Amino acid sequence: MMNDDFRKTRINENVIQMQDQFGNCATLIVGTKRVVLFDTMIGIGDLRRCVEEITALPLTIINSHGHSEYR
């Protein structure tokens, strides 16, 4: 089953940007042995499933910043 939670844009052969419905982005960088997910957006949608549909390589996650919960 394809994951439609995110719009996916292929930047080049090894870089895919994913964007949620609010414009938050995560970038997947695919190497030969591992992939890096740069940022994880804000928790809307199934990001893990989206990444797993693209590649089965081992994953490293790098977050450039955090998001606070507002109440």
mmCIF file of C-alpha atoms in Angstrom:
data_model
loop_
_atom_site.group_PDB
_atom_site.id
_atom_site.type_symbol
_atom_site.label_atom_id
_atom_site.label_comp_id
_atom_site.label_asym_id
_atom_site.label_seq_id
_atom_site.Cartn_x
_atom_site.Cartn_y
_atom_site.Cartn_z
ATOM 1 C CA MET A 1 0.000 0.000 0.000
ATOM 2 C CA MET A 2 1.472 3.350 -1.032
ATOM 3 C CA ASN A 3 1.810 6.088 1.543
ATOM 4 C CA ASP A 4 0.006 9.243 0.418
ATOM 5 C CA ASP A 5 0.675 11.212 3.625
ATOM 6 C CA PHE A 6 3.529 13.104 1.963
ATOM 7 C CA ARG A 7 4.331 14.719 -1.341
ATOM 8 C CA LYS A 8 7.653 13.297 -2.533
ATOM 9 C CA THR A 9 10.009 15.281 -4.771
ATOM 10 C CA ARG A 10 13.137 13.652 -6.179
ATOM 11 C CA ILE A 11 15.874 16.302 -6.033
ATOM 12 C CA ASN A 12 18.408 14.030 -7.738
ATOM 13 C CA GLU A 13 19.178 10.310 -7.939
ATOM 14 C CA ASN A 14 19.986 10.057 -4.217
ATOM 15 C CA VAL A 15 17.957 12.837 -2.555
ATOM 16 C CA ILE A 16 14.203 12.802 -1.973
ATOM 17 C CA GLN A 17 12.317 15.555 -0.176
ATOM 18 C CA MET A 18 9.050 14.683 1.576
ATOM 19 C CA GLN A 19 6.543 17.367 2.516
ATOM 20 C CA ASP A 20 3.436 17.104 4.696
ATOM 21 C CA GLN A 21 0.151 18.914 4.122
ATOM 22 C CA PHE A 22 1.352 21.942 6.109
ATOM 23 C CA GLY A 23 4.618 22.412 4.183
ATOM 24 C CA ASN A 24 6.958 20.796 6.733
ATOM 25 C CA CYS A 25 9.815 18.942 5.039
ATOM 26 C CA ALA A 26 12.116 16.003 5.633
ATOM 27 C CA THR A 27 14.931 15.011 3.313
ATOM 28 C CA LEU A 28 16.040 11.457 2.616
ATOM 29 C CA ILE A 29 19.617 11.011 1.402
ATOM 30 C CA VAL A 30 20.175 7.531 -0.022
ATOM 31 C CA GLY A 31 23.691 6.132 0.005
ATOM 32 C CA THR A 32 24.999 2.758 -1.066
ATOM 33 C CA LYS A 33 25.004 1.234 2.432
ATOM 34 C CA ARG A 34 22.799 3.551 4.544
ATOM 35 C CA VAL A 35 20.260 6.339 4.279
ATOM 36 C CA VAL A 36 20.055 9.565 6.262
ATOM 37 C CA LEU A 37 16.753 11.187 7.105
ATOM 38 C CA PHE A 38 17.400 14.872 7.733
ATOM 39 C CA ASP A 39 14.575 16.209 9.914
ATOM 40 C CA THR A 40 11.385 14.362 10.801
ATOM 41 C CA MET A 41 8.700 17.045 10.379
ATOM 42 C CA ILE A 42 6.080 17.394 13.130
ATOM 43 C CA GLY A 43 4.612 13.909 13.479
ATOM 44 C CA ILE A 44 1.735 14.060 11.011
ATOM 45 C CA GLY A 45 1.451 10.970 8.825
ATOM 46 C CA ASP A 46 3.446 7.748 8.769
ATOM 47 C CA LEU A 47 6.978 8.920 7.973
ATOM 48 C CA ARG A 48 8.528 5.546 8.815
ATOM 49 C CA ARG A 49 6.319 3.736 6.320
ATOM 50 C CA CYS A 50 7.089 6.369 3.676
ATOM 51 C CA VAL A 51 10.846 5.855 4.133
ATOM 52 C CA GLU A 52 10.483 2.059 4.134
ATOM 53 C CA GLU A 53 8.604 2.235 0.817
ATOM 54 C CA ILE A 54 11.596 4.038 -0.693
ATOM 55 C CA THR A 55 14.439 1.924 0.731
ATOM 56 C CA ALA A 56 15.196 -0.982 3.049
ATOM 57 C CA LEU A 57 18.722 0.259 3.853
ATOM 58 C CA PRO A 58 19.664 0.980 7.495
ATOM 59 C CA LEU A 59 18.509 4.440 8.579
ATOM 60 C CA THR A 60 20.239 7.248 10.475
ATOM 61 C CA ILE A 61 18.071 10.192 11.594
ATOM 62 C CA ILE A 62 19.449 13.707 12.054
ATOM 63 C CA ASN A 63 17.163 16.415 13.431
ATOM 64 C CA SER A 64 18.280 19.991 12.883
ATOM 65 C CA HIS A 65 15.760 21.337 15.412
ATOM 66 C CA GLY A 66 12.847 20.358 17.630
ATOM 67 C CA HIS A 67 9.207 21.342 17.799
ATOM 68 C CA SER A 68 7.432 22.381 20.985
ATOM 69 C CA GLU A 69 3.923 21.334 21.816
ATOM 70 C CA TYR A 70 1.640 24.328 22.240
ATOM 71 C CA ARG A 71 -1.359 24.203 24.553
#
